Structure formats: C-alpha cells, structure tokens
CSV table of C-alpha atoms and ligand atoms in Angstrom, one decimal:
chain,number,residue,atom,x,y,z
A,1,MET,CA,56.2,103.5,-37.4
A,2,GLU,CA,55.7,100.6,-39.6
A,3,ARG,CA,57.2,97.2,-38.6
A,4,TYR,CA,59.8,95.3,-40.5
A,5,THR,CA,58.8,92.2,-42.3
A,6,GLU,CA,60.9,89.2,-43.4
A,7,PRO,CA,59.9,85.6,-43.8
A,8,LYS,CA,62.0,84.6,-40.7
A,9,TYR,CA,59.7,86.6,-38.5
A,10,ARG,CA,57.1,83.8,-38.1
A,11,THR,CA,56.1,81.9,-35.0
A,12,VAL,CA,55.7,78.2,-34.4
A,13,LEU,CA,51.9,78.7,-34.6
A,14,GLU,CA,52.3,79.5,-38.2
A,15,ALA,CA,54.0,76.2,-39.1
A,16,LYS,CA,52.8,74.6,-42.2
A,17,GLU,CA,51.3,71.1,-42.1
A,18,ASN,CA,53.9,68.5,-41.3
A,19,GLU,CA,56.6,71.2,-41.3
A,20,LEU,CA,57.7,70.6,-37.7
A,21,LYS,CA,57.5,66.9,-38.0
A,22,ASP,CA,59.6,67.0,-41.1
A,23,LEU,CA,62.1,69.2,-39.4
A,24,ARG,CA,62.4,66.8,-36.5
A,25,GLU,CA,62.8,63.8,-38.7
A,26,LYS,CA,65.6,65.5,-40.7
A,27,SER,CA,68.0,65.4,-37.7
A,28,VAL,CA,66.6,62.8,-35.3
A,29,ASP,CA,69.3,60.3,-36.3
A,30,SER,CA,72.1,62.8,-36.6
A,31,ALA,CA,75.4,61.4,-35.2
A,32,TRP,CA,76.1,64.9,-33.9
A,33,LYS,CA,73.0,65.3,-31.7
A,34,PRO,CA,74.1,65.4,-28.0
A,35,ALA,CA,72.7,62.8,-25.6
A,36,TYR,CA,72.8,64.7,-22.3
A,37,HIS,CA,73.3,68.3,-23.3
A,38,ILE,CA,70.1,70.4,-23.7
A,39,HIS,CA,69.7,71.0,-27.4
A,40,PRO,CA,66.8,71.8,-29.8
A,41,GLN,CA,65.1,68.9,-31.7
A,42,TYR,CA,65.1,71.3,-34.7
A,43,GLY,CA,65.8,74.9,-35.3
A,44,LEU,CA,68.3,77.1,-33.6
A,45,MET,CA,69.0,77.5,-29.9
A,46,ASN,CA,71.0,80.3,-28.4
A,47,ASP,CA,71.0,81.8,-24.8
A,48,PRO,CA,69.8,80.0,-21.8
A,49,ASN,CA,66.9,82.0,-20.2
A,50,GLY,CA,64.9,82.1,-17.0
A,51,LEU,CA,66.9,79.5,-15.2
A,52,ALA,CA,65.4,78.4,-11.9
A,53,PHE,CA,64.9,75.8,-9.3
A,54,PHE,CA,61.3,76.4,-8.6
A,55,ASN,CA,58.7,74.3,-6.7
A,56,GLY,CA,61.0,71.3,-6.6
A,57,GLU,CA,62.0,71.3,-10.3
A,58,PHE,CA,64.7,72.8,-12.4
A,59,HIS,CA,63.5,74.9,-15.3
A,60,VAL,CA,65.6,75.8,-18.2
A,61,PHE,CA,64.2,78.1,-21.0
A,62,TYR,CA,66.2,79.0,-24.0
A,63,GLN,CA,66.2,81.2,-27.1
A,64,TRP,CA,64.7,79.2,-30.0
A,65,TYR,CA,64.0,79.8,-33.6
A,66,PRO,CA,62.0,76.7,-34.8
A,67,PHE,CA,62.3,76.7,-38.5
A,68,SER,CA,66.0,76.5,-39.4
A,69,ALA,CA,69.5,77.1,-38.1
A,70,MET,CA,69.2,80.9,-38.4
A,71,HIS,CA,68.5,83.7,-36.0
A,72,GLY,CA,64.9,84.4,-36.8
A,73,MET,CA,61.8,84.9,-34.7
A,74,LYS,CA,63.0,84.0,-31.2
A,75,HIS,CA,60.7,82.0,-28.8
A,76,TRP,CA,61.4,80.8,-25.3
A,77,ALA,CA,61.6,77.0,-25.5
A,78,HIS,CA,61.3,75.1,-22.2
A,79,VAL,CA,62.6,72.0,-20.5
A,80,LYS,CA,62.4,70.8,-16.9
A,81,SER,CA,64.0,68.3,-14.7
A,82,THR,CA,63.8,67.0,-11.1
A,83,ASP,CA,67.4,66.1,-10.9
A,84,LEU,CA,69.3,68.4,-13.4
A,85,VAL,CA,70.2,65.5,-15.7
A,86,ASN,CA,67.0,64.0,-17.0
A,87,TRP,CA,65.1,66.6,-19.0
A,88,GLU,CA,61.6,66.7,-20.1
A,89,ARG,CA,60.7,68.8,-23.2
A,90,LEU,CA,57.7,71.0,-22.8
A,91,PRO,CA,55.8,73.2,-25.2
A,92,ALA,CA,57.3,76.6,-26.1
A,93,ALA,CA,56.9,78.8,-23.0
A,94,LEU,CA,56.8,82.1,-24.9
A,95,VAL,CA,55.6,82.5,-28.4
A,96,PRO,CA,55.9,86.1,-29.6
A,97,VAL,CA,52.5,86.9,-30.9
A,98,GLU,CA,51.9,90.3,-29.3
A,99,ASP,CA,52.6,93.7,-30.7
A,100,TYR,CA,55.1,94.5,-27.9
A,101,GLU,CA,57.3,91.6,-28.9
A,102,SER,CA,56.7,91.7,-32.7
A,103,HIS,CA,60.2,90.5,-33.6
A,104,GLY,CA,60.9,88.0,-30.9
A,105,ALA,CA,60.9,87.2,-27.2
A,106,TYR,CA,64.5,87.9,-26.4
A,107,SER,CA,66.6,86.8,-23.5
A,108,GLY,CA,65.9,87.3,-19.8
A,109,ALA,CA,65.9,85.8,-16.4
A,110,SER,CA,63.4,84.6,-13.8
A,111,LEU,CA,62.7,85.4,-10.1
A,112,GLU,CA,60.4,83.7,-7.7
A,113,VAL,CA,57.9,86.2,-6.3
A,114,ASP,CA,55.0,85.2,-4.0
A,115,GLY,CA,55.2,81.5,-4.9
A,116,LYS,CA,55.2,82.2,-8.6
A,117,LEU,CA,58.0,82.3,-11.1
A,118,TYR,CA,58.3,85.7,-12.8
A,119,LEU,CA,59.9,85.4,-16.3
A,120,TYR,CA,61.3,88.7,-17.5
A,121,TYR,CA,62.2,89.0,-21.1
A,122,THR,CA,62.8,91.5,-23.9
A,123,GLY,CA,60.2,92.1,-26.5
A,124,ASN,CA,62.2,92.9,-29.6
A,125,ILE,CA,60.8,95.4,-32.1
A,126,LYS,CA,62.2,96.0,-35.6
A,127,TYR,CA,61.3,98.9,-37.9
A,128,SER,CA,63.9,98.0,-40.5
A,129,ALA,CA,66.9,95.7,-40.8
A,130,GLU,CA,68.9,98.2,-38.7
A,131,GLU,CA,66.3,100.1,-36.6
A,132,ARG,CA,64.9,98.6,-33.5
A,133,SER,CA,63.4,99.2,-30.1
A,134,ALA,CA,62.9,97.1,-27.0
A,135,ASN,CA,60.2,96.5,-24.4
A,136,GLN,CA,60.8,94.7,-21.2
A,137,CYS,CA,58.0,92.2,-20.6
A,138,LEU,CA,56.8,89.8,-17.9
A,139,ALA,CA,55.2,86.3,-18.0
A,140,ILE,CA,54.2,84.5,-14.9
A,141,MET,CA,54.4,80.7,-14.3
A,142,ASP,CA,52.3,79.3,-11.5
A,143,GLN,CA,52.9,76.2,-9.3
A,144,GLU,CA,51.2,74.0,-11.8
A,145,GLY,CA,53.5,75.2,-14.6
A,146,ASN,CA,50.9,77.4,-16.5
A,147,ILE,CA,52.6,80.3,-18.1
A,148,GLN,CA,50.7,83.5,-18.8
A,149,LYS,CA,52.0,86.8,-20.2
A,150,TYR,CA,51.3,89.7,-17.9
A,151,GLU,CA,48.1,91.5,-19.0
A,152,ASN,CA,49.6,95.0,-18.8
A,153,ASN,CA,52.8,94.2,-20.7
A,154,PRO,CA,55.2,95.7,-21.3
A,155,VAL,CA,56.4,96.5,-17.8
A,156,ILE,CA,58.9,98.9,-19.3
A,157,GLU,CA,58.0,100.4,-22.6
A,158,GLY,CA,60.8,101.5,-25.0
A,159,VAL,CA,64.3,102.5,-23.9
A,160,PRO,CA,65.4,105.4,-21.7
A,161,ASP,CA,66.9,108.6,-23.1
A,162,GLY,CA,70.5,108.3,-24.1
A,163,TYR,CA,70.4,104.7,-25.3
A,164,THR,CA,69.8,103.1,-28.7
A,165,GLY,CA,67.2,100.4,-29.3
A,166,HIS,CA,69.8,97.8,-28.0
A,167,VAL,CA,68.5,97.5,-24.5
A,168,ARG,CA,67.8,93.9,-23.4
A,169,ASP,CA,68.3,90.8,-21.4
A,170,PRO,CA,66.8,91.7,-18.0
A,171,LYS,CA,68.3,90.1,-14.9
A,172,VAL,CA,66.1,90.7,-11.9
A,173,PHE,CA,66.9,90.2,-8.2
A,174,GLU,CA,65.7,91.2,-4.8
A,175,LYS,CA,67.8,92.9,-2.2
A,176,ASN,CA,66.6,94.3,1.1
A,177,GLY,CA,63.0,94.2,0.1
A,178,ASN,CA,63.6,96.1,-3.2
A,179,TYR,CA,63.7,94.7,-6.7
A,180,TYR,CA,66.4,95.5,-9.2
A,181,MET,CA,66.6,94.9,-12.9
A,182,PHE,CA,69.9,95.0,-14.8
A,183,LEU,CA,69.8,95.4,-18.5
A,184,GLY,CA,72.5,95.2,-21.2
A,185,ALA,CA,72.5,98.5,-23.2
A,186,GLN,CA,74.1,100.6,-25.8
A,187,ARG,CA,74.6,104.3,-25.3
A,188,LYS,CA,73.8,106.7,-28.1
A,189,ASP,CA,77.6,107.2,-28.6
A,190,LEU,CA,77.6,103.4,-29.5
A,191,THR,CA,79.4,102.3,-26.3
A,192,GLY,CA,78.3,99.5,-24.0
A,193,ALA,CA,76.7,99.9,-20.5
A,194,ILE,CA,74.6,98.1,-17.9
A,195,ILE,CA,71.5,100.1,-16.8
A,196,VAL,CA,69.4,99.6,-13.7
A,197,TYR,CA,65.7,99.9,-13.0
A,198,GLU,CA,64.2,99.5,-9.5
A,199,SER,CA,60.8,98.4,-8.2
A,200,ASP,CA,59.0,97.7,-4.9
A,201,ASN,CA,56.6,95.1,-6.4
A,202,ALA,CA,58.6,93.5,-9.2
A,203,ILE,CA,56.1,94.9,-11.8
A,204,ASP,CA,56.3,98.7,-11.8
A,205,TRP,CA,59.8,99.8,-12.7
A,206,SER,CA,61.5,103.1,-12.6
A,207,PHE,CA,64.8,104.0,-14.2
A,208,LYS,CA,67.6,104.4,-11.7
A,209,GLY,CA,70.7,104.9,-13.8
A,210,GLU,CA,73.8,103.2,-15.2
A,211,LEU,CA,76.1,100.9,-13.3
A,212,ASP,CA,79.3,102.7,-12.7
A,213,LEU,CA,81.5,99.7,-13.7
A,214,GLN,CA,84.9,101.3,-13.2
A,215,ILE,CA,86.4,99.1,-16.0
A,216,ASP,CA,88.3,100.8,-18.8
A,217,PHE,CA,86.7,99.1,-21.8
A,218,PRO,CA,88.4,99.7,-25.1
A,219,GLU,CA,86.4,102.0,-27.3
A,220,SER,CA,85.7,99.1,-29.6
A,221,VAL,CA,83.2,97.7,-27.1
A,222,TYR,CA,79.8,98.7,-28.5
A,223,MET,CA,77.3,96.7,-26.4
A,224,LEU,CA,77.1,94.7,-23.2
A,225,GLU,CA,74.7,91.7,-23.5
A,226,CYS,CA,73.2,89.4,-20.9
A,227,PRO,CA,74.2,90.8,-17.5
A,228,ASP,CA,74.1,88.4,-14.6
A,229,TYR,CA,74.6,89.3,-11.0
A,230,PHE,CA,74.8,87.3,-7.8
A,231,GLU,CA,76.4,87.2,-4.4
A,232,LEU,CA,79.0,84.6,-3.6
A,233,ASN,CA,80.9,84.3,-0.3
A,234,GLY,CA,80.1,87.9,0.5
A,235,LYS,CA,81.3,89.2,-2.8
A,236,ASP,CA,79.3,90.8,-5.6
A,237,VAL,CA,79.9,88.9,-8.9
A,238,LEU,CA,78.8,90.3,-12.3
A,239,ILE,CA,79.0,88.3,-15.5
A,240,PHE,CA,78.3,89.9,-18.8
A,241,SER,CA,78.9,89.4,-22.5
A,242,PRO,CA,80.6,92.4,-24.2
A,243,GLN,CA,80.6,92.8,-27.9
A,244,GLY,CA,83.5,94.5,-29.7
A,245,LEU,CA,86.5,93.2,-27.6
A,246,ASN,CA,89.6,92.5,-29.6
A,247,ALA,CA,91.9,89.6,-29.0
A,248,ASP,CA,94.6,90.4,-26.5
A,249,GLY,CA,97.3,87.9,-25.2
A,250,HIS,CA,95.5,84.7,-24.5
A,251,ASN,CA,92.1,86.4,-24.2
A,252,TYR,CA,89.1,87.3,-26.3
A,253,TYR,CA,89.6,85.3,-29.4
A,254,ASN,CA,85.9,84.7,-30.1
A,255,LEU,CA,83.7,87.0,-32.1
A,256,TYR,CA,81.9,87.7,-28.8
A,257,ASN,CA,83.4,87.0,-25.3
A,258,VAL,CA,82.3,86.7,-21.7
A,259,ILE,CA,83.8,88.6,-18.7
A,260,TYR,CA,83.3,88.2,-15.0
A,261,THR,CA,84.1,90.7,-12.3
A,262,ILE,CA,84.3,90.2,-8.5
A,263,GLY,CA,83.9,93.3,-6.3
A,264,LYS,CA,81.6,95.4,-4.2
A,265,LEU,CA,78.4,96.8,-5.5
A,266,ASP,CA,76.6,99.7,-3.9
A,267,LEU,CA,73.0,99.6,-5.1
A,268,GLU,CA,72.3,103.1,-3.9
A,269,SER,CA,75.1,104.9,-5.8
A,270,LEU,CA,75.3,102.1,-8.4
A,271,LYS,CA,79.1,102.2,-7.9
A,272,TYR,CA,80.7,98.8,-8.5
A,273,GLU,CA,84.2,98.6,-7.2
A,274,VAL,CA,86.0,95.9,-9.2
A,275,GLU,CA,88.6,93.8,-7.4
A,276,HIS,CA,89.1,91.3,-10.1
A,277,CYS,CA,88.0,91.1,-13.8
A,278,GLN,CA,88.8,88.4,-16.4
A,279,GLU,CA,87.6,86.3,-19.3
A,280,LEU,CA,85.3,83.6,-17.9
A,281,GLU,CA,86.1,80.8,-20.4
A,282,LYS,CA,88.8,79.9,-22.7
A,283,GLY,CA,86.9,77.8,-25.3
A,284,PHE,CA,85.4,78.6,-28.7
A,285,ASP,CA,81.7,78.1,-28.0
A,286,PHE,CA,80.7,79.8,-24.9
A,287,TYR,CA,78.4,82.9,-24.7
A,288,ALA,CA,75.5,84.5,-22.8
A,289,PRO,CA,75.8,82.4,-19.6
A,290,GLN,CA,73.2,82.7,-16.9
A,291,THR,CA,73.3,81.6,-13.3
A,292,PHE,CA,70.8,80.6,-10.7
A,293,GLU,CA,70.5,79.1,-7.2
A,294,GLY,CA,70.3,75.3,-7.2
A,295,LYS,CA,68.6,73.0,-4.8
A,296,ASN,CA,71.3,73.3,-2.1
A,297,LYS,CA,71.8,77.0,-2.6
A,298,GLU,CA,74.8,76.4,-4.8
A,299,ARG,CA,75.4,78.8,-7.7
A,300,LEU,CA,74.8,77.0,-11.0
A,301,LEU,CA,75.6,78.2,-14.5
A,302,PHE,CA,74.4,77.2,-18.0
A,303,SER,CA,75.8,78.8,-21.1
A,304,TRP,CA,75.0,78.8,-24.7
A,305,ALA,CA,77.6,76.5,-26.2
A,306,GLY,CA,77.6,78.4,-29.5
A,307,MET,CA,78.7,81.6,-31.1
A,308,GLY,CA,76.9,84.1,-33.3
A,309,GLU,CA,77.6,84.7,-37.0
A,310,ILE,CA,79.5,81.5,-37.6
A,311,ASP,CA,78.2,78.7,-39.8
A,312,TYR,CA,78.1,75.3,-37.9
A,313,PRO,CA,78.2,72.0,-39.8
A,314,SER,CA,74.9,71.0,-38.2
A,315,ASP,CA,73.2,74.0,-39.9
A,316,LYS,CA,72.6,71.9,-42.9
A,317,GLU,CA,70.5,69.5,-40.8
A,318,ASP,CA,68.4,72.5,-39.7
A,319,TRP,CA,69.4,72.4,-36.1
A,320,ALA,CA,72.1,74.3,-34.3
A,321,HIS,CA,73.7,74.5,-30.9
A,322,CYS,CA,73.3,73.2,-27.4
A,323,LEU,CA,73.8,74.4,-23.9
A,324,SER,CA,76.8,73.7,-21.7
A,325,ILE,CA,76.5,71.2,-18.9
A,326,PRO,CA,75.4,72.8,-15.6
A,327,ARG,CA,78.5,74.1,-13.8
A,328,GLU,CA,78.9,75.0,-10.2
A,329,LEU,CA,80.6,78.3,-9.4
A,330,ASN,CA,82.8,79.0,-6.5
A,331,LEU,CA,85.4,81.6,-5.5
A,332,VAL,CA,88.8,80.1,-5.1
A,333,ASP,CA,91.8,82.4,-4.3
A,334,GLY,CA,89.9,85.4,-5.4
A,335,LYS,CA,88.9,83.9,-8.8
A,336,LEU,CA,85.6,82.6,-10.0
A,337,VAL,CA,86.0,78.9,-10.7
A,338,GLN,CA,83.6,76.7,-12.7
A,339,ARG,CA,83.3,72.9,-12.1
A,340,PRO,CA,80.8,70.4,-13.4
A,341,SER,CA,77.9,70.2,-11.0
A,342,ASP,CA,78.1,67.1,-8.8
A,343,LEU,CA,74.6,66.2,-9.9
A,344,LEU,CA,76.1,65.1,-13.2
A,345,LYS,CA,77.4,62.0,-11.5
A,346,GLN,CA,73.8,60.7,-11.8
A,347,LEU,CA,74.5,60.3,-15.6
A,348,ARG,CA,77.2,57.6,-15.0
A,349,VAL,CA,76.2,54.1,-16.0
A,350,LYS,CA,79.6,52.3,-16.1
A,351,SER,CA,83.0,53.3,-14.9
A,352,ASP,CA,86.5,51.9,-15.6
A,353,SER,CA,89.9,53.0,-14.3
A,354,SER,CA,93.4,52.2,-15.6
A,355,LYS,CA,96.9,53.4,-15.4
A,356,VAL,CA,98.9,54.3,-18.5
A,357,THR,CA,102.5,55.2,-19.0
A,358,ILE,CA,103.7,56.9,-22.2
A,359,GLU,CA,107.2,57.7,-23.2
A,360,ALA,CA,108.1,60.0,-26.1
A,361,GLU,CA,105.2,58.8,-28.3
A,362,SER,CA,101.6,59.1,-29.1
A,363,LYS,CA,99.4,56.2,-28.1
A,364,ASN,CA,95.8,55.3,-28.7
A,365,ILE,CA,94.4,54.3,-25.3
A,366,ASP,CA,90.7,54.0,-25.9
A,367,GLU,CA,88.0,54.0,-28.5
A,368,GLY,CA,84.2,54.5,-28.8
A,369,ILE,CA,84.5,57.7,-26.7
A,370,GLU,CA,81.4,59.7,-27.7
A,371,GLN,CA,79.2,60.0,-24.7
A,372,HIS,CA,81.6,60.0,-21.7
A,373,GLU,CA,83.0,61.8,-18.8
A,374,LEU,CA,86.8,61.3,-18.7
A,375,GLU,CA,89.2,62.0,-15.8
A,376,PHE,CA,93.0,62.1,-16.2
A,377,ILE,CA,95.6,62.7,-13.6
A,378,PHE,CA,99.0,63.2,-15.2
A,379,GLU,CA,102.1,62.7,-13.2
A,380,LEU,CA,104.9,64.3,-15.2
A,381,GLY,CA,108.4,62.8,-15.5
A,382,GLU,CA,110.6,64.5,-18.1
A,383,ALA,CA,107.9,65.5,-20.4
A,384,ASN,CA,107.7,69.1,-21.6
A,385,LYS,CA,104.9,68.9,-24.1
A,386,TYR,CA,102.1,66.4,-23.7
A,387,GLY,CA,98.4,66.1,-24.0
A,388,ILE,CA,95.2,64.4,-25.1
A,389,GLU,CA,93.5,64.0,-28.4
A,390,LEU,CA,89.8,63.6,-28.3
A,391,PHE,CA,87.5,62.5,-31.2
A,392,SER,CA,90.7,60.9,-32.5
A,393,SER,CA,91.2,58.9,-35.7
A,394,GLU,CA,93.8,58.8,-38.4
A,395,LYS,CA,92.5,62.0,-39.9
A,396,GLU,CA,90.8,63.9,-37.1
A,397,GLY,CA,91.2,65.0,-33.5
A,398,LEU,CA,90.7,67.7,-31.0
A,399,VAL,CA,94.0,68.4,-29.4
A,400,LEU,CA,94.6,69.6,-25.8
A,401,GLU,CA,98.2,70.3,-25.3
A,402,PHE,CA,100.2,71.3,-22.2
A,403,ASP,CA,103.4,73.1,-22.6
A,404,ARG,CA,105.5,73.2,-19.5
A,405,GLY,CA,108.1,75.6,-21.1
A,406,SER,CA,105.6,78.4,-21.8
A,407,GLN,CA,103.3,77.3,-18.9
A,408,THR,CA,100.3,77.3,-21.2
A,409,VAL,CA,97.5,74.9,-22.1
A,410,SER,CA,95.9,75.1,-25.6
A,411,LEU,CA,93.1,73.5,-27.5
A,412,ASN,CA,93.3,73.0,-31.3
A,413,ARG,CA,90.2,72.0,-33.3
A,414,LYS,CA,91.7,72.4,-36.8
A,415,LYS,CA,92.1,68.7,-37.6
A,416,PHE,CA,88.5,67.9,-38.7
A,417,ASN,CA,87.0,67.4,-42.1
A,418,SER,CA,84.2,69.7,-41.0
A,419,ALA,CA,86.5,72.2,-39.3
A,420,PHE,CA,84.6,75.5,-39.0
A,421,GLY,CA,84.9,79.0,-37.5
A,422,GLY,CA,88.5,79.3,-38.8
A,423,GLU,CA,88.0,83.0,-39.4
A,424,TYR,CA,88.4,83.4,-35.6
A,425,GLY,CA,91.3,80.9,-35.4
A,426,PHE,CA,91.4,77.2,-34.6
A,427,VAL,CA,93.4,77.5,-31.3
A,428,ARG,CA,92.5,78.8,-27.9
A,429,SER,CA,94.9,78.9,-25.0
A,430,SER,CA,95.4,79.9,-21.4
A,431,GLU,CA,98.2,80.5,-19.0
A,432,LEU,CA,98.5,77.6,-16.5
A,433,LYS,CA,100.8,76.8,-13.7
A,434,ILE,CA,102.0,73.4,-14.7
A,435,GLY,CA,103.6,71.6,-11.8
A,436,ARG,CA,104.2,67.8,-11.4
A,437,HIS,CA,100.5,66.9,-11.4
A,438,VAL,CA,97.8,68.0,-13.8
A,439,LYS,CA,94.2,67.1,-13.6
A,440,VAL,CA,91.8,67.1,-16.5
A,441,GLN,CA,88.1,66.3,-16.6
A,442,VAL,CA,86.3,66.1,-19.9
A,443,PHE,CA,82.7,65.8,-20.8
A,444,VAL,CA,82.3,64.4,-24.4
A,445,ASP,CA,78.9,64.3,-26.0
A,446,HIS,CA,78.9,63.5,-29.8
A,447,SER,CA,79.7,67.0,-31.0
A,448,ILE,CA,80.9,68.8,-27.9
A,449,ALA,CA,83.7,68.6,-25.4
A,450,GLU,CA,83.9,70.6,-22.2
A,451,ILE,CA,87.3,70.5,-20.6
A,452,PHE,CA,88.1,71.4,-17.0
A,453,VAL,CA,91.8,71.7,-16.2
A,454,ASN,CA,93.0,71.6,-12.6
A,455,ASP,CA,89.5,71.8,-11.1
A,456,GLY,CA,88.4,74.8,-13.2
A,457,GLU,CA,91.7,76.9,-13.4
A,458,ALA,CA,91.1,76.8,-17.2
A,459,VAL,CA,87.9,75.7,-18.9
A,460,PHE,CA,87.3,75.2,-22.6
A,461,THR,CA,84.1,74.5,-24.4
A,462,ALA,CA,84.5,73.3,-28.0
A,463,ARG,CA,81.9,72.1,-30.5
A,464,VAL,CA,83.4,69.7,-33.1
A,465,PHE,CA,81.7,67.7,-35.9
A,466,PRO,CA,83.7,64.5,-36.3
A,467,GLU,CA,83.2,61.8,-38.8
A,468,GLU,CA,81.6,58.7,-37.4
A,469,LYS,CA,84.8,56.8,-36.8
A,470,SER,CA,86.5,59.6,-35.0
A,471,ASN,CA,85.9,58.5,-31.5
A,472,GLY,CA,89.3,57.3,-30.3
A,473,LEU,CA,91.3,58.7,-27.4
A,474,LYS,CA,95.0,59.3,-27.8
A,475,LEU,CA,97.7,60.5,-25.4
A,476,PHE,CA,100.9,62.0,-26.6
A,477,SER,CA,104.1,63.3,-25.0
A,478,ASP,CA,107.7,64.2,-25.7
A,479,GLY,CA,108.9,62.4,-22.5
A,480,LYS,CA,107.7,60.1,-19.8
A,481,VAL,CA,104.3,60.7,-18.3
A,482,ASN,CA,102.2,58.5,-16.0
A,483,CYS,CA,98.5,58.9,-16.3
A,484,SER,CA,95.6,57.6,-14.2
A,485,TYR,CA,92.6,57.4,-16.5
A,486,THR,CA,89.0,56.9,-15.6
A,487,LYS,CA,86.1,56.8,-18.0
A,488,HIS,CA,82.5,57.0,-17.2
A,489,GLU,CA,79.9,56.0,-19.8
A,490,LEU,CA,77.0,58.4,-19.6
A,491,LYS,CA,73.4,57.9,-20.3
A,492,GLN,CA,70.9,59.8,-22.4
A,493,GLY,CA,69.4,62.8,-20.5
A,494,ILE,CA,67.2,64.3,-23.2
A,495,THR,CA,65.2,63.0,-26.1
A,496,ARG,CA,66.5,63.8,-29.6
B,501,LIG,C1,72.9,87.1,-27.0
B,501,LIG,C2,71.6,87.8,-27.6
B,501,LIG,C3,70.9,88.6,-26.5
B,501,LIG,C4,69.5,88.6,-27.1
B,501,LIG,C5,69.4,87.2,-27.7
B,501,LIG,C6,68.5,87.1,-28.9
B,501,LIG,O1,73.2,86.0,-27.7
B,501,LIG,O2,72.0,88.6,-28.7
B,501,LIG,O3,71.4,89.8,-26.3
B,501,LIG,O4,68.5,88.8,-26.2
B,501,LIG,O5,70.7,86.8,-28.0
B,501,LIG,O6,68.3,85.8,-29.3
C-alpha cells in the first residue's frame, strides 16, 4: 500500500541550510527555557524513551520532532549524564530513514543484554491520515556509545490478529532467563489492552497473548499507551497511559492520564491480580512516564511534562515541552510514592532558611524565584484555608491551596496572561489528610513547577508561562500559620 505523505514527515537529515541554527537561535534566550529540566533546544519533545543507567552513565532518549512545536516525524533525541543532573546533548540516536519506520521512530524502552544496550522502539507506518501499522524495531548501543539499527529489523513485523495499527511502545524485561515485551495496543473493537511477546534471545519474538488486567475500564478507554513494568519490594507494578478516561471525582482531568497498579503478575497465564490501582499524578502536564533502575538499584522515573493536543505558549518560539525531574519510586502503605531523586541535591548552589508566621493575610515572602528548590513545613494554628503562590506578581500566580475543611489540596493555574489548556480546566486537586503539619517541596524551573506534598502523597506537575516579573513567592492564609521555609538556588544542568 502506498505511504502517506505530508511535509511534517521529514527527518533532521533533510534540514535546509541554516534551518536548525535558525531554529536554535529563535528560542535560545527564551525566559521560559528550563535550566535543569531536560528539554529540546528546538522542536517538540514528548515521551522519555530508552532510560538506562548503562556502563556508568545515565542515558535519556526522548521523542523529538526537530522542526517546530508539532507532532511530526519523531526521532529519538539523546542526552547522557554521569550524575543525573548535568546533561550532555548528543546527536539524535534514531533518525527514521528506513522503510520499516517511515513515519517515525516511536516510543520504547531499553534493556542491557550481553554488555550492550538494546533500544526497542516502534516503527510507525502511515498509509493515510487515519490508517496506520506498526513494526517493533531494535537498535543496539555498544560500550562506546555507537548506536546501530539491527540489520534484520523489524524484530516484529506488523500487528497481531485482533488489533488495529495502534500497537506500540515496547517495554522489554528479563525474568527467569526469558525475555518479555509489553506493548500498548488497541483491539479491533476499539478498546485498550496490553499485549505480550516473549523471546529467549531478546531478538526473536513470539506473540504470547494479552495481559489479563482485571480492571474494569469504562468503555470509553480506546487505547493503552506506554506500558511500564517493574518489581518493587516483592510486588509487581505496572504503569500505563490510558486514552479515553473521563474525569471522575478528583481524577482524570487531563486529556490523557496515567494509572499505576500494584499486584501480582503471573507471566505464564498472563493474569495480573490487581491489589491497588490509582491515578499516578495530580498535575496538568504529566504523561507517558517510564522507569529504570538507577545506580544504586533504586527505581527512577522520568515523565513527559506535557500533554497532547494542547497549544502551549512556547509553541510560537518553535520549541515545546520538557521532561519531569527524575523521581524515585517507593511503596509506602501499599501505595506508589514519587519523591525527587536525592541526586538532585547536587544542583544546589546556595541555601537559605527562615521562619515565617502569617495571620489572616497574604504576604510576599520572597522574590526572584525562577530556578529553585523550595521546602515548606507548615505548622497550622487556626487556619482552615492556606497556601502558596508561585510565580507570583500583582497579575499572575500559580496557586497551591490546602483546605482543611474538605481535606483537599488543589492547584490553580488560571491567573496567567498566557494561561492555556483551559479546555481541560485550570484546577487540579487531590484528597489529602491534613493534620497539624504539612510538608511541601517544590522544584521551580522558569516555566515549570513540580510540587510534592507530604513526601509524595500528592504530586502535581504544572507548566506555566509567566511574564518576566512574575517570580515572587507569596503565602496566604485565613488564620495563623507558622512556616519553616528553605530555598535552594539551583544551577544549570543542561545547555539551552
Ligand atoms: C505517547 C505516544 C506514544 C507514541 C509516541 C509518539 O505520548 O503517543 O504512544 O509512541 O507518543 O510520539
């Protein structure tokens, strides 16, 4: 069948003279460019891919369209680091030039096999704007960092019977000497599933079946993207990104959302007994996360801090999105909890602590907060509603509010000149047990805030695009609150 053509299906190798240089110059001085979050110099980034600590270095790949802030021909971009905070940009790792990946090198994961890093990804094929197919492909990175596509690609051609062309995002792992590949999939009846292949050499794969997830998804769920699987404290944890969930209570307000489950997986029968299942994050810009094992065998996560089908204010500068900070995952009281990786402390260049008391008022307590880690410990007196305003000025502010009465925490990003994404609402919220003490840790980086409440009981990621003077910090309350406040100035971790 003939392939689909559109100008956006063009690789970086086809860039016109000076095109990339001009693109880079267009946003190099943008006040919205993050300093320590992995982001593209130009073009659009989406999912993190192929995450690994390999041969003494951290490798992060990500979905990348070079030429503008649109979802076009996807490449795998590549950055690496020895410490998880200072990132070196490398040439694109996967440029989709082959027939089996004619419309992009889509998301996937990596696995170390015989001292080499195997990068699994989906070769996306389009026959028309609607019709597509998918091949599962392999590229191999050696100890020197050379990356070569496997000569007999694809390792899985096409999709198995019973599924549409939406089969993608391989997650590969080894268990008891056998290799398994999980893929996000759409059944022919347009419902979502995770399908499984197995292999004894990580190259030749046979279809095993569908994961029996034992979750009652609403019928509206039409695709499960980006499955991730790992063991943690003897439990089997699955993370995936369902499409088609509707908002419900405090959950699922984004166009696409992320779910995690904790349970027991039987790889023979493919039965997964779910003990716990919930939304992973409460923010606006969090999708397609992936995990990997860090230097000390800890479980680390990076996520795309973005959302599909929404226009972001930086689009007009021809760059879009960034990744989350690396977060460490742990099981606490039967739940999966995300906390900033301890390695992020290496970013700190200067720290200050103070104590603030506020009465029924709102009070500016700091300014120049653009590239900082902030820690707050609130000790509540009579206050019922209180909180923090980040990126604060007369006209703007990102508002985190605690409400003791309803035992909720909410985040509101409406108050910006460049407010965006309003079609999915400006507020996100979570239930939270609010006792006498509340702890909040925030990572601010020019156009993003990542907020960890009570050591990861609720986590919010929010992109905001403030005016240059909106860098104040305000506390507000309807009663007396004592607050210990620490700020850490953070250094640049990646070149613009
Ligand atoms: C998730 C996703 C993946 C796909 C990739 C394409 O954001 O849609 O399913 O592989 O993005 O860029």
